[in-house]
XYZ file of N, CA, C and O in Angstrom:
768
model
N 45.420 -52.107 83.613
C 44.366 -53.077 83.407
C 43.378 -53.007 84.564
O 43.755 -52.912 85.718
N 42.084 -53.052 84.230
C 41.059 -52.996 85.259
C 40.919 -54.341 85.945
O 41.021 -55.377 85.302
N 40.673 -54.344 87.257
C 40.382 -55.622 87.914
C 39.035 -56.136 87.430
O 38.166 -55.360 87.049
N 38.826 -57.448 87.418
C 37.518 -57.980 87.045
C 36.443 -57.440 87.977
O 36.715 -57.088 89.116
N 35.210 -57.369 87.488
C 34.108 -56.872 88.304
C 33.937 -57.716 89.556
O 34.132 -58.917 89.543
N 33.517 -57.053 90.615
C 33.245 -57.689 91.907
C 34.476 -58.340 92.522
O 34.375 -59.295 93.272
N 35.652 -57.844 92.195
C 36.872 -58.390 92.778
C 37.816 -57.259 93.158
O 37.852 -56.225 92.518
N 38.560 -57.457 94.212
C 39.588 -56.514 94.633
C 40.877 -57.286 94.812
O 40.886 -58.505 94.935
N 41.975 -56.570 94.829
C 43.276 -57.224 94.981
C 43.487 -57.626 96.436
O 43.282 -56.854 97.352
N 43.860 -58.872 96.626
C 44.242 -59.355 97.960
C 45.673 -58.899 98.215
O 46.324 -58.321 97.352
N 46.182 -59.170 99.395
C 47.538 -58.741 99.751
C 48.595 -59.241 98.795
O 49.615 -58.595 98.599
N 48.362 -60.368 98.144
C 49.366 -60.906 97.229
C 49.117 -60.485 95.779
O 49.767 -60.978 94.870
N 48.140 -59.597 95.538
C 47.881 -59.089 94.196
C 46.836 -59.857 93.414
O 46.457 -59.447 92.330
N 46.356 -60.976 93.950
C 45.309 -61.718 93.244
C 43.960 -61.047 93.480
O 43.748 -60.393 94.496
N 43.055 -61.214 92.524
C 41.737 -60.604 92.621
C 40.784 -61.538 93.364
O 40.763 -62.740 93.106
N 40.029 -60.985 94.285
C 39.068 -61.773 95.046
C 37.704 -61.082 95.001
O 37.625 -59.857 95.000
N 36.608 -61.856 94.959
C 35.274 -61.249 95.002
C 35.042 -60.550 96.339
O 35.553 -61.003 97.363
N 34.262 -59.465 96.319
C 33.922 -58.810 97.577
C 32.511 -58.250 97.508
O 31.979 -57.990 96.438
N 31.929 -58.089 98.681
C 30.573 -57.589 98.787
C 30.454 -56.760 100.055
O 30.993 -57.130 101.093
N 29.764 -55.634 99.953
C 29.466 -54.801 101.115
C 28.072 -55.178 101.600
O 27.124 -55.177 100.824
N 27.949 -55.522 102.875
C 26.663 -55.929 103.451
C 26.166 -54.819 104.375
O 26.856 -54.446 105.325
N 24.975 -54.299 104.091
C 24.433 -53.180 104.855
C 22.994 -53.459 105.269
O 22.315 -54.299 104.696
N 22.534 -52.704 106.241
C 21.156 -52.771 106.709
C 20.485 -51.427 106.465
O 21.153 -50.414 106.246
N 19.167 -51.410 106.551
C 18.441 -50.148 106.410
C 18.592 -49.262 107.639
O 18.512 -48.048 107.541
N 18.809 -49.891 108.825
C 18.813 -49.080 110.040
C 19.834 -49.530 111.087
O 19.673 -49.253 112.260
N 20.850 -50.243 110.694
C 21.872 -50.638 111.649
C 21.542 -51.879 112.446
O 22.304 -52.266 113.326
N 20.428 -52.528 112.158
C 20.047 -53.734 112.883
C 19.753 -54.837 111.879
O 19.009 -54.622 110.917
N 20.318 -56.022 112.122
C 20.109 -57.146 111.198
C 18.758 -57.818 111.400
O 18.274 -58.535 110.545
N 18.128 -57.602 112.498
C 16.803 -58.149 112.752
C 15.887 -57.037 113.218
O 16.307 -55.892 113.398
N 14.635 -57.361 113.423
C 13.679 -56.346 113.870
C 14.075 -55.826 115.245
O 14.373 -56.584 116.163
N 14.109 -54.508 115.349
C 14.442 -53.854 116.620
C 13.546 -52.630 116.732
O 13.813 -51.606 116.101
N 12.508 -52.749 117.504
C 11.496 -51.708 117.622
C 12.066 -50.325 117.920
O 11.582 -49.318 117.405
N 13.095 -50.261 118.768
C 13.603 -48.970 119.225
C 14.772 -48.438 118.396
O 15.351 -47.424 118.760
N 15.097 -49.089 117.309
C 16.168 -48.595 116.443
C 15.568 -47.596 115.460
O 14.768 -47.950 114.595
N 15.970 -46.359 115.597
C 15.453 -45.291 114.732
C 16.557 -44.690 113.860
O 16.418 -43.578 113.365
N 17.621 -45.414 113.692
C 18.783 -44.931 112.929
C 18.668 -45.356 111.463
O 19.492 -46.090 110.945
N 17.605 -44.927 110.808
C 17.343 -45.329 109.428
C 18.208 -44.542 108.448
O 18.362 -43.334 108.568
N 18.756 -45.253 107.490
C 19.545 -44.614 106.432
C 18.584 -44.030 105.395
O 17.530 -44.595 105.116
N 18.978 -42.911 104.804
C 18.160 -42.276 103.769
C 18.388 -42.983 102.429
O 19.415 -43.633 102.227
N 17.444 -42.837 101.493
C 17.675 -43.383 100.152
C 18.961 -42.819 99.530
O 19.717 -43.559 98.895
N 19.217 -41.531 99.730
C 20.420 -40.910 99.149
C 21.691 -41.577 99.671
O 22.621 -41.844 98.902
N 21.748 -41.871 100.965
C 22.929 -42.517 101.538
C 23.090 -43.940 100.993
O 24.188 -44.353 100.619
N 22.000 -44.687 100.920
C 22.080 -46.057 100.420
C 22.455 -46.098 98.940
O 23.224 -46.957 98.501
N 21.957 -45.146 98.161
C 22.340 -45.056 96.746
C 23.827 -44.751 96.638
O 24.538 -45.356 95.833
N 24.301 -43.835 97.463
C 25.729 -43.512 97.446
C 26.570 -44.743 97.814
O 27.613 -45.000 97.207
N 26.123 -45.527 98.789
C 26.853 -46.730 99.184
C 26.861 -47.756 98.046
O 27.876 -48.412 97.799
N 25.740 -47.878 97.340
C 25.659 -48.782 96.191
C 26.617 -48.347 95.091
O 27.394 -49.151 94.567
N 26.583 -47.084 94.745
C 27.462 -46.552 93.688
C 28.923 -46.722 94.087
O 29.768 -47.089 93.250
N 29.239 -46.470 95.337
C 30.615 -46.621 95.805
C 31.091 -48.061 95.622
O 32.201 -48.305 95.162
N 30.243 -49.026 95.952
C 30.611 -50.436 95.789
C 30.815 -50.780 94.313
O 31.816 -51.394 93.939
N 29.891 -50.364 93.451
C 29.998 -50.666 92.018
C 31.241 -50.006 91.425
O 31.955 -50.616 90.627
N 31.526 -48.777 91.836
C 32.683 -48.057 91.289
C 34.007 -48.708 91.672
O 35.030 -48.465 91.042
N 33.973 -49.544 92.698
C 35.178 -50.239 93.154
C 35.134 -51.729 92.816
O 35.889 -52.519 93.357
N 34.202 -52.098 91.922
C 34.126 -53.475 91.455
C 33.436 -54.432 92.390
O 33.571 -55.637 92.232
N 32.673 -53.927 93.362
C 32.026 -54.796 94.330
C 30.536 -54.916 94.129
O 29.957 -54.348 93.204
N 29.921 -55.643 95.009
C 28.486 -55.853 95.035
C 27.976 -55.333 96.375
O 28.721 -55.278 97.344
N 26.701 -54.944 96.424
C 26.136 -54.511 97.696
C 24.920 -55.362 98.031
O 24.012 -55.511 97.219
N 24.950 -55.918 99.221
C 23.835 -56.686 99.763
C 23.120 -55.785 100.762
O 23.747 -55.231 101.661
N 21.813 -55.611 100.594
C 21.038 -54.769 101.499
C 20.040 -55.634 102.259
O 19.166 -56.258 101.663
N 20.189 -55.683 103.569
C 19.301 -56.470 104.422
C 18.027 -55.679 104.696
O 18.061 -54.550 105.159
N 16.887 -56.303 104.378
C 15.578 -55.717 104.649
C 14.758 -56.800 105.339
O 14.651 -57.920 104.835
N 14.198 -56.474 106.474
C 13.435 -57.490 107.194
C 12.115 -56.946 107.714
O 11.935 -55.745 107.873
N 11.171 -57.843 108.015
C 9.857 -57.436 108.522
C 9.903 -57.111 110.009
O 10.863 -57.411 110.704
N 8.845 -56.506 110.488
C 8.739 -56.222 111.918
C 8.313 -57.485 112.670
O 8.226 -58.568 112.090
N 8.004 -57.348 113.947
C 7.666 -58.495 114.779
C 6.389 -59.219 114.367
O 6.164 -60.366 114.745
N 5.520 -58.591 113.589
C 4.287 -59.220 113.111
C 4.420 -59.755 111.685
O 3.439 -60.201 111.083
N 5.637 -59.652 111.132
C 5.867 -60.157 109.783
C 5.491 -59.191 108.674
O 5.445 -59.557 107.512
N 5.218 -57.939 109.020
C 4.844 -56.925 108.019
C 6.031 -55.992 107.766
O 6.917 -55.834 108.616
N 6.016 -55.366 106.595
C 7.073 -54.400 106.280
C 6.832 -53.112 107.041
O 5.709 -52.609 107.089
N 7.893 -52.578 107.625
C 7.826 -51.289 108.316
C 7.545 -50.184 107.290
O 8.153 -50.181 106.212
N 6.671 -49.232 107.586
C 6.437 -48.116 106.660
C 7.728 -47.360 106.329
O 7.925 -46.940 105.191
N 8.618 -47.215 107.311
C 9.889 -46.529 107.033
C 10.720 -47.296 106.023
O 11.350 -46.710 105.151
N 10.734 -48.618 106.111
C 11.472 -49.436 105.142
C 10.882 -49.271 103.752
O 11.615 -49.138 102.765
N 9.552 -49.262 103.666
C 8.899 -49.094 102.372
C 9.218 -47.734 101.764
O 9.427 -47.628 100.550
N 9.283 -46.690 102.600
C 9.638 -45.353 102.102
C 11.054 -45.327 101.544
O 11.311 -44.760 100.477
N 11.990 -45.941 102.272
C 13.387 -45.970 101.818
C 13.507 -46.761 100.523
O 14.141 -46.316 99.562
N 12.894 -47.927 100.471
C 12.963 -48.753 99.263
C 12.291 -48.066 98.076
O 12.760 -48.167 96.942
N 11.208 -47.349 98.326
C 10.546 -46.597 97.264
C 11.466 -45.505 96.707
O 11.518 -45.280 95.498
N 12.192 -44.834 97.602
C 13.143 -43.803 97.158
C 14.256 -44.378 96.304
O 14.632 -43.795 95.281
N 14.775 -45.533 96.701
C 15.815 -46.190 95.907
C 15.235 -46.616 94.556
O 15.865 -46.438 93.506
N 14.015 -47.159 94.566
C 13.376 -47.576 93.316
C 13.140 -46.419 92.366
O 13.334 -46.551 91.151
N 12.736 -45.270 92.890
C 12.536 -44.085 92.042
C 13.838 -43.665 91.385
O 13.865 -43.320 90.201
N 14.920 -43.688 92.141
C 16.232 -43.332 91.574
C 16.649 -44.364 90.525
O 17.115 -44.009 89.447
N 16.464 -45.644 90.819
C 16.876 -46.702 89.896
C 16.106 -46.633 88.577
O 16.660 -46.923 87.518
N 14.839 -46.246 88.590
C 14.075 -46.142 87.352
C 14.734 -45.180 86.371
O 14.670 -45.378 85.165
N 15.360 -44.143 86.869
C 16.006 -43.142 86.010
C 17.488 -43.415 85.777
O 18.055 -42.938 84.788
N 18.140 -44.127 86.675
C 19.602 -44.241 86.651
C 20.130 -45.670 86.596
O 21.319 -45.893 86.780
N 19.265 -46.628 86.348
C 19.645 -48.036 86.420
C 20.872 -48.364 85.581
O 21.750 -49.110 86.010
N 20.959 -47.798 84.384
C 22.078 -48.192 83.522
C 23.428 -47.676 84.013
O 24.465 -48.096 83.530
N 23.433 -46.795 85.013
C 24.708 -46.338 85.582
C 25.224 -47.291 86.657
O 26.330 -47.111 87.165
N 24.410 -48.317 86.980
C 24.769 -49.286 88.019
C 24.755 -50.706 87.471
O 25.748 -51.425 87.536
N 23.619 -51.123 86.922
C 23.462 -52.503 86.455
C 24.372 -52.762 85.253
O 24.347 -52.046 84.274
N 25.200 -53.797 85.361
C 26.129 -54.146 84.290
C 27.395 -53.307 84.271
O 28.240 -53.480 83.402
N 27.516 -52.389 85.220
C 28.687 -51.508 85.274
C 29.727 -52.043 86.253
O 29.440 -52.892 87.086
N 30.907 -51.494 86.139
C 31.986 -51.798 87.050
C 32.881 -50.585 87.184
O 32.500 -49.475 86.803
N 34.076 -50.783 87.687
C 34.984 -49.662 87.874
C 35.502 -49.126 86.545
O 35.384 -49.779 85.512
N 36.077 -47.949 86.597
C 36.684 -47.318 85.425
C 38.150 -47.050 85.721
O 38.538 -46.875 86.871
N 38.943 -46.994 84.674
C 40.362 -46.673 84.857
C 40.590 -45.176 85.029
O 41.675 -44.757 85.417
N 39.579 -44.354 84.742
C 39.697 -42.906 84.922
C 39.564 -42.554 86.403
O 38.848 -43.212 87.147
N 40.236 -41.493 86.801
C 40.194 -41.040 88.198
C 39.160 -39.920 88.302
O 39.300 -38.889 87.638
N 38.119 -40.108 89.122
C 37.068 -39.092 89.223
C 37.509 -37.894 90.060
O 38.429 -37.993 90.870
N 36.816 -36.762 89.881
C 37.078 -35.609 90.756
C 36.666 -35.926 92.193
O 35.984 -36.915 92.453
N 37.062 -35.070 93.107
C 36.691 -35.242 94.522
C 35.177 -35.286 94.662
O 34.452 -34.597 93.933
N 34.688 -36.093 95.585
C 33.260 -36.250 95.871
C 32.454 -36.744 94.681
O 31.269 -36.424 94.531
N 33.102 -37.511 93.812
C 32.446 -38.129 92.663
C 32.936 -39.565 92.528
O 33.965 -39.927 93.089
N 32.191 -40.372 91.782
C 32.596 -41.740 91.446
C 32.291 -41.981 89.980
O 31.323 -41.438 89.447
N 33.130 -42.807 89.353
C 32.864 -43.268 87.993
C 32.405 -44.713 88.048
O 32.968 -45.523 88.795
N 31.413 -45.042 87.225
C 31.094 -46.423 86.892
C 31.147 -46.486 85.371
O 30.968 -45.468 84.692
N 31.409 -47.666 84.834
C 31.565 -47.751 83.382
C 31.007 -49.057 82.860
O 31.118 -50.105 83.491
N 30.413 -48.965 81.666
C 29.936 -50.131 80.938
C 30.284 -49.879 79.474
O 29.609 -49.109 78.795
N 31.368 -50.483 79.008
C 31.810 -50.280 77.628
C 32.195 -48.840 77.377
O 32.993 -48.262 78.114
N 31.592 -48.248 76.341
C 31.904 -46.859 75.980
C 31.044 -45.847 76.733
O 31.087 -44.652 76.428
N 30.291 -46.297 77.700
C 29.490 -45.387 78.530
C 30.161 -45.241 79.884
O 30.348 -46.210 80.609
N 30.531 -44.004 80.188
C 31.148 -43.672 81.471
C 30.139 -42.839 82.246
O 29.585 -41.872 81.716
N 29.893 -43.220 83.498
C 28.900 -42.530 84.322
C 29.596 -41.819 85.467
O 30.311 -42.441 86.252
N 29.370 -40.517 85.546
C 29.944 -39.696 86.608
C 28.859 -39.434 87.639
O 27.871 -38.757 87.359
N 29.029 -39.998 88.833
C 28.097 -39.814 89.946
C 28.625 -38.650 90.780
O 29.711 -38.736 91.350
N 27.859 -37.568 90.838
C 28.289 -36.344 91.513
C 27.642 -36.299 92.898
O 26.455 -36.033 93.031
N 28.446 -36.569 93.933
C 27.929 -36.596 95.303
C 27.838 -35.202 95.921
O 26.963 -34.940 96.731
N 28.764 -34.312 95.580
C 28.756 -32.941 96.104
C 28.739 -31.989 94.911
O 29.629 -32.038 94.063
N 27.729 -31.149 94.837
C 27.540 -30.283 93.680
C 28.582 -29.162 93.663
O 28.687 -28.395 94.611
N 29.359 -29.059 92.579
C 30.388 -28.021 92.496
C 29.813 -26.683 92.035
O 28.675 -26.615 91.582
N 30.613 -25.662 92.134
C 30.222 -24.322 91.722
C 30.484 -24.122 90.222
O 31.607 -23.823 89.828
N 29.489 -24.350 89.399
C 29.553 -23.978 87.991
C 30.251 -24.919 87.036
O 29.767 -25.137 85.943
N 31.406 -25.444 87.407
C 32.179 -26.271 86.486
C 32.654 -27.550 87.170
O 32.843 -27.580 88.378
N 32.860 -28.555 86.338
C 33.418 -29.822 86.809
C 34.547 -30.179 85.854
O 34.354 -30.198 84.634
N 35.730 -30.435 86.381
C 36.924 -30.712 85.579
C 37.237 -32.203 85.631
O 37.379 -32.774 86.719
N 37.343 -32.825 84.448
C 37.554 -34.259 84.338
C 38.874 -34.543 83.627
O 38.929 -34.586 82.391
N 39.949 -34.740 84.385
C 41.260 -35.002 83.783
C 41.260 -36.267 82.931
O 40.602 -37.253 83.260
N 41.977 -36.189 81.805
C 42.145 -37.339 80.918
C 41.003 -37.570 79.949
O 41.056 -38.490 79.135
N 39.975 -36.737 79.986
C 38.809 -36.965 79.135
C 38.587 -35.894 78.079
O 37.591 -35.942 77.347
N 39.500 -34.937 77.946
C 39.325 -33.835 77.012
C 39.101 -34.276 75.574
O 38.294 -33.693 74.858
N 39.795 -35.309 75.137
C 39.656 -35.777 73.755
C 38.910 -37.108 73.666
O 38.851 -37.722 72.617
N 38.314 -37.563 74.753
C 37.676 -38.889 74.788
C 36.146 -38.849 74.761
O 35.514 -39.835 74.455
N 35.536 -37.713 75.077
C 34.081 -37.650 75.235
C 33.429 -37.028 74.002
O 33.765 -35.923 73.598
N 32.481 -37.776 73.409
C 31.710 -37.264 72.277
C 30.557 -36.392 72.736
O 30.237 -35.382 72.123
N 29.901 -36.814 73.821
C 28.675 -36.147 74.248
C 28.483 -36.404 75.739
O 28.867 -37.453 76.248
N 27.867 -35.440 76.432
C 27.575 -35.588 77.861
C 26.134 -35.167 78.116
O 25.658 -34.173 77.547
N 25.450 -35.951 78.965
C 24.066 -35.613 79.310
C 23.767 -36.050 80.735
O 24.398 -36.954 81.265
N 22.770 -35.369 81.339
C 22.266 -35.828 82.626
C 21.454 -37.088 82.372
O 20.661 -37.159 81.433
N 21.648 -38.088 83.203
C 20.966 -39.356 82.992
C 19.484 -39.281 83.359
O 18.653 -39.929 82.735
N 19.118 -38.459 84.338
C 17.726 -38.433 84.804
C 16.757 -37.830 83.796
O 15.587 -38.175 83.778
N 17.220 -36.906 82.934
C 16.298 -36.278 81.977
C 16.860 -36.180 80.558
O 16.224 -35.616 79.680
N 18.062 -36.716 80.325
C 18.714 -36.724 79.002
C 19.001 -35.331 78.463
O 19.195 -35.160 77.263
N 19.068 -34.317 79.327
C 19.428 -32.975 78.853
C 20.946 -32.885 78.725
O 21.697 -33.465 79.509
N 21.378 -32.167 77.710
C 22.801 -32.068 77.410
C 23.549 -31.291 78.495
O 23.036 -30.307 79.034
N 24.760 -31.739 78.775
C 25.670 -31.014 79.656
C 26.730 -30.413 78.740
O 27.433 -31.135 78.035
N 26.810 -29.099 78.746
C 27.712 -28.390 77.841
C 29.155 -28.508 78.298
O 29.451 -28.463 79.487
N 30.053 -28.640 77.330
C 31.476 -28.592 77.627
C 31.955 -27.162 77.420
O 31.378 -26.414 76.643
N 32.992 -26.802 78.128
C 33.544 -25.450 78.070
C 34.990 -25.548 77.644
O 35.754 -26.353 78.188
N 35.362 -24.721 76.663
C 36.764 -24.624 76.288
C 37.356 -23.493 77.104
O 36.917 -22.347 77.009
N 38.324 -23.834 77.927
C 38.893 -22.862 78.857
C 40.329 -22.568 78.463
O 41.124 -23.480 78.261
N 40.633 -21.280 78.352
C 42.009 -20.849 78.114
C 42.550 -20.334 79.447
O 42.178 -19.256 79.890
N 43.428 -21.109 80.112
C 43.900 -20.702 81.432
C 44.672 -19.387 81.426
O 44.816 -18.741 82.460
N 45.141 -18.952 80.248
C 45.900 -17.695 80.195
C 44.985 -16.484 80.011
O 45.436 -15.348 80.107
N 43.696 -16.723 79.743
C 42.759 -15.612 79.560
C 42.518 -14.919 80.897
O 42.565 -15.552 81.947
N 42.250 -13.604 80.858
C 41.976 -12.879 82.105
C 40.809 -13.518 82.868
O 39.814 -13.909 82.279
N 40.967 -13.644 84.150
C 39.941 -14.217 84.996
C 39.984 -15.735 85.071
O 39.211 -16.330 85.797
N 40.874 -16.362 84.312
C 40.967 -17.819 84.334
C 42.272 -18.306 84.950
O 42.628 -19.457 84.796
N 42.978 -17.450 85.638
C 44.270 -17.854 86.200
C 44.131 -18.973 87.218
O 45.064 -19.744 87.426
N 42.943 -19.104 87.831
C 42.742 -20.186 88.793
C 42.739 -21.556 88.106
O 42.821 -22.581 88.765
N 42.638 -21.588 86.778
C 42.623 -22.842 86.031
C 43.996 -23.232 85.518
O 44.142 -24.247 84.845
N 45.017 -22.435 85.825
C 46.354 -22.683 85.283
C 46.910 -24.043 85.700
O 47.720 -24.614 84.998
N 46.458 -24.610 86.802
C 47.008 -25.876 87.273
C 46.276 -27.114 86.785
O 46.598 -28.217 87.214
N 45.304 -26.964 85.892
C 44.577 -28.141 85.409
C 45.494 -29.009 84.561
O 46.265 -28.510 83.744
N 45.382 -30.331 84.701
C 46.195 -31.224 83.874
C 45.833 -31.085 82.392
O 44.708 -30.720 82.048
N 46.773 -31.405 81.539
C 46.525 -31.394 80.104
C 45.429 -32.417 79.788
O 45.286 -33.431 80.466
N 44.647 -32.151 78.754
C 43.566 -33.033 78.299
C 42.451 -33.166 79.340
O 41.882 -34.237 79.540
N 42.135 -32.053 80.001
C 41.040 -32.029 80.974
C 39.762 -31.567 80.291
O 39.764 -30.563 79.583
N 38.686 -32.301 80.489
C 37.370 -31.913 80.000
C 36.701 -31.079 81.082
O 36.640 -31.492 82.242
N 36.193 -29.901 80.716
C 35.477 -29.045 81.660
C 34.014 -29.006 81.258
O 33.683 -28.670 80.120
N 33.148 -29.364 82.190
C 31.706 -29.345 81.963
C 31.095 -28.146 82.670
O 31.457 -27.829 83.803
N 30.150 -27.485 82.009
C 29.416 -26.364 82.587
C 28.149 -26.913 83.214
O 27.331 -27.543 82.549
N 27.992 -26.708 84.507
C 26.847 -27.242 85.240
C 25.886 -26.127 85.635
O 26.288 -24.979 85.792
N 24.615 -26.474 85.831
C 23.667 -25.481 86.337
C 24.065 -25.028 87.744
O 24.800 -25.725 88.437
N 23.548 -23.887 88.147
C 23.876 -23.356 89.475
C 23.389 -24.271 90.594
O 24.021 -24.366 91.642
N 22.263 -24.925 90.387
C 21.689 -25.810 91.406
C 21.685 -27.234 90.890
O 21.416 -27.483 89.717
N 21.918 -28.162 91.783
C 21.905 -29.579 91.425
C 20.496 -29.991 91.023
O 19.514 -29.489 91.576
N 20.388 -30.903 90.072
C 19.061 -31.445 89.747
C 18.435 -32.089 90.974
O 19.132 -32.530 91.887
N 17.117 -32.151 90.988
C 16.385 -32.666 92.143
C 16.311 -34.194 92.107
O 15.244 -34.785 91.929
N 17.476 -34.832 92.233
C 17.586 -36.288 92.331
C 18.550 -36.588 93.473
O 19.399 -35.764 93.809
N 18.431 -37.781 94.065
C 19.269 -38.108 95.220
C 20.749 -38.193 94.883
O 21.588 -37.898 95.712
N 21.086 -38.636 93.700
C 22.485 -38.746 93.278
C 22.508 -38.406 91.803
O 22.055 -39.185 90.977
N 23.020 -37.231 91.464
C 23.039 -36.787 90.076
C 24.084 -37.593 89.294
O 25.204 -37.785 89.750
N 23.695 -38.045 88.095
C 24.587 -38.828 87.247
C 24.704 -38.146 85.891
O 23.696 -37.788 85.277
N 25.948 -37.994 85.437
C 26.216 -37.485 84.098
C 26.727 -38.648 83.263
O 27.698 -39.306 83.638
N 26.052 -38.896 82.155
C 26.440 -39.976 81.237
C 27.372 -39.401 80.187
O 27.024 -38.447 79.494
N 28.551 -39.996 80.075
C 29.556 -39.559 79.108
C 29.712 -40.634 78.038
O 29.980 -41.794 78.350
N 29.520 -40.240 76.781
C 29.651 -41.149 75.652
C 31.095 -41.060 75.162
O 31.496 -40.011 74.658
N 31.838 -42.138 75.292
C 33.256 -42.123 74.940
C 33.470 -42.469 73.477
O 32.755 -43.290 72.903
N 34.503 -41.873 72.891
C 34.917 -42.222 71.534
C 35.631 -43.567 71.566
O 36.198 -43.963 72.577
N 35.649 -44.234 70.412
C 36.388 -45.509 70.305
C 37.874 -45.302 70.508
O 38.455 -44.336 70.198
């Protein structure tokens, strides 16, 4: 059973709400000499990580000493906004999934839509255990282009490296280069 959204298990097993609180640059107030600004890609990854674990993310944004927005803050927020315009449904209204994602990936889920956030681009294929018979269709969320599935026979010549894959693993064929987005998302349409 999935924990309710925005809650994690306390030491006694009860679910409690949780929130990750972050800043744009490591300072809760204006600090002229703080140049440790987080990139949009890092902040998006932190947001996805929180949602995938049933949490919420609070992002502190503050003005400079004259009450104006820092240009660096506006650039970071613009980058997050550009990503959200294309990927909002992989975050808003989503929560954790009972499926276990591959390394350097996170799942978020909203009903029959499962979203795979790929943080580190793999070489050619992505293997998703437990989803071989569950996915009707897969597409990149940023442009709605189809992601092809591959039927792999581990006993075929040249496929011996796949012999250890769990049963009912879905294998997706990916382009050689990651799409030009800060956090690539694959939308998986699940069967009932």
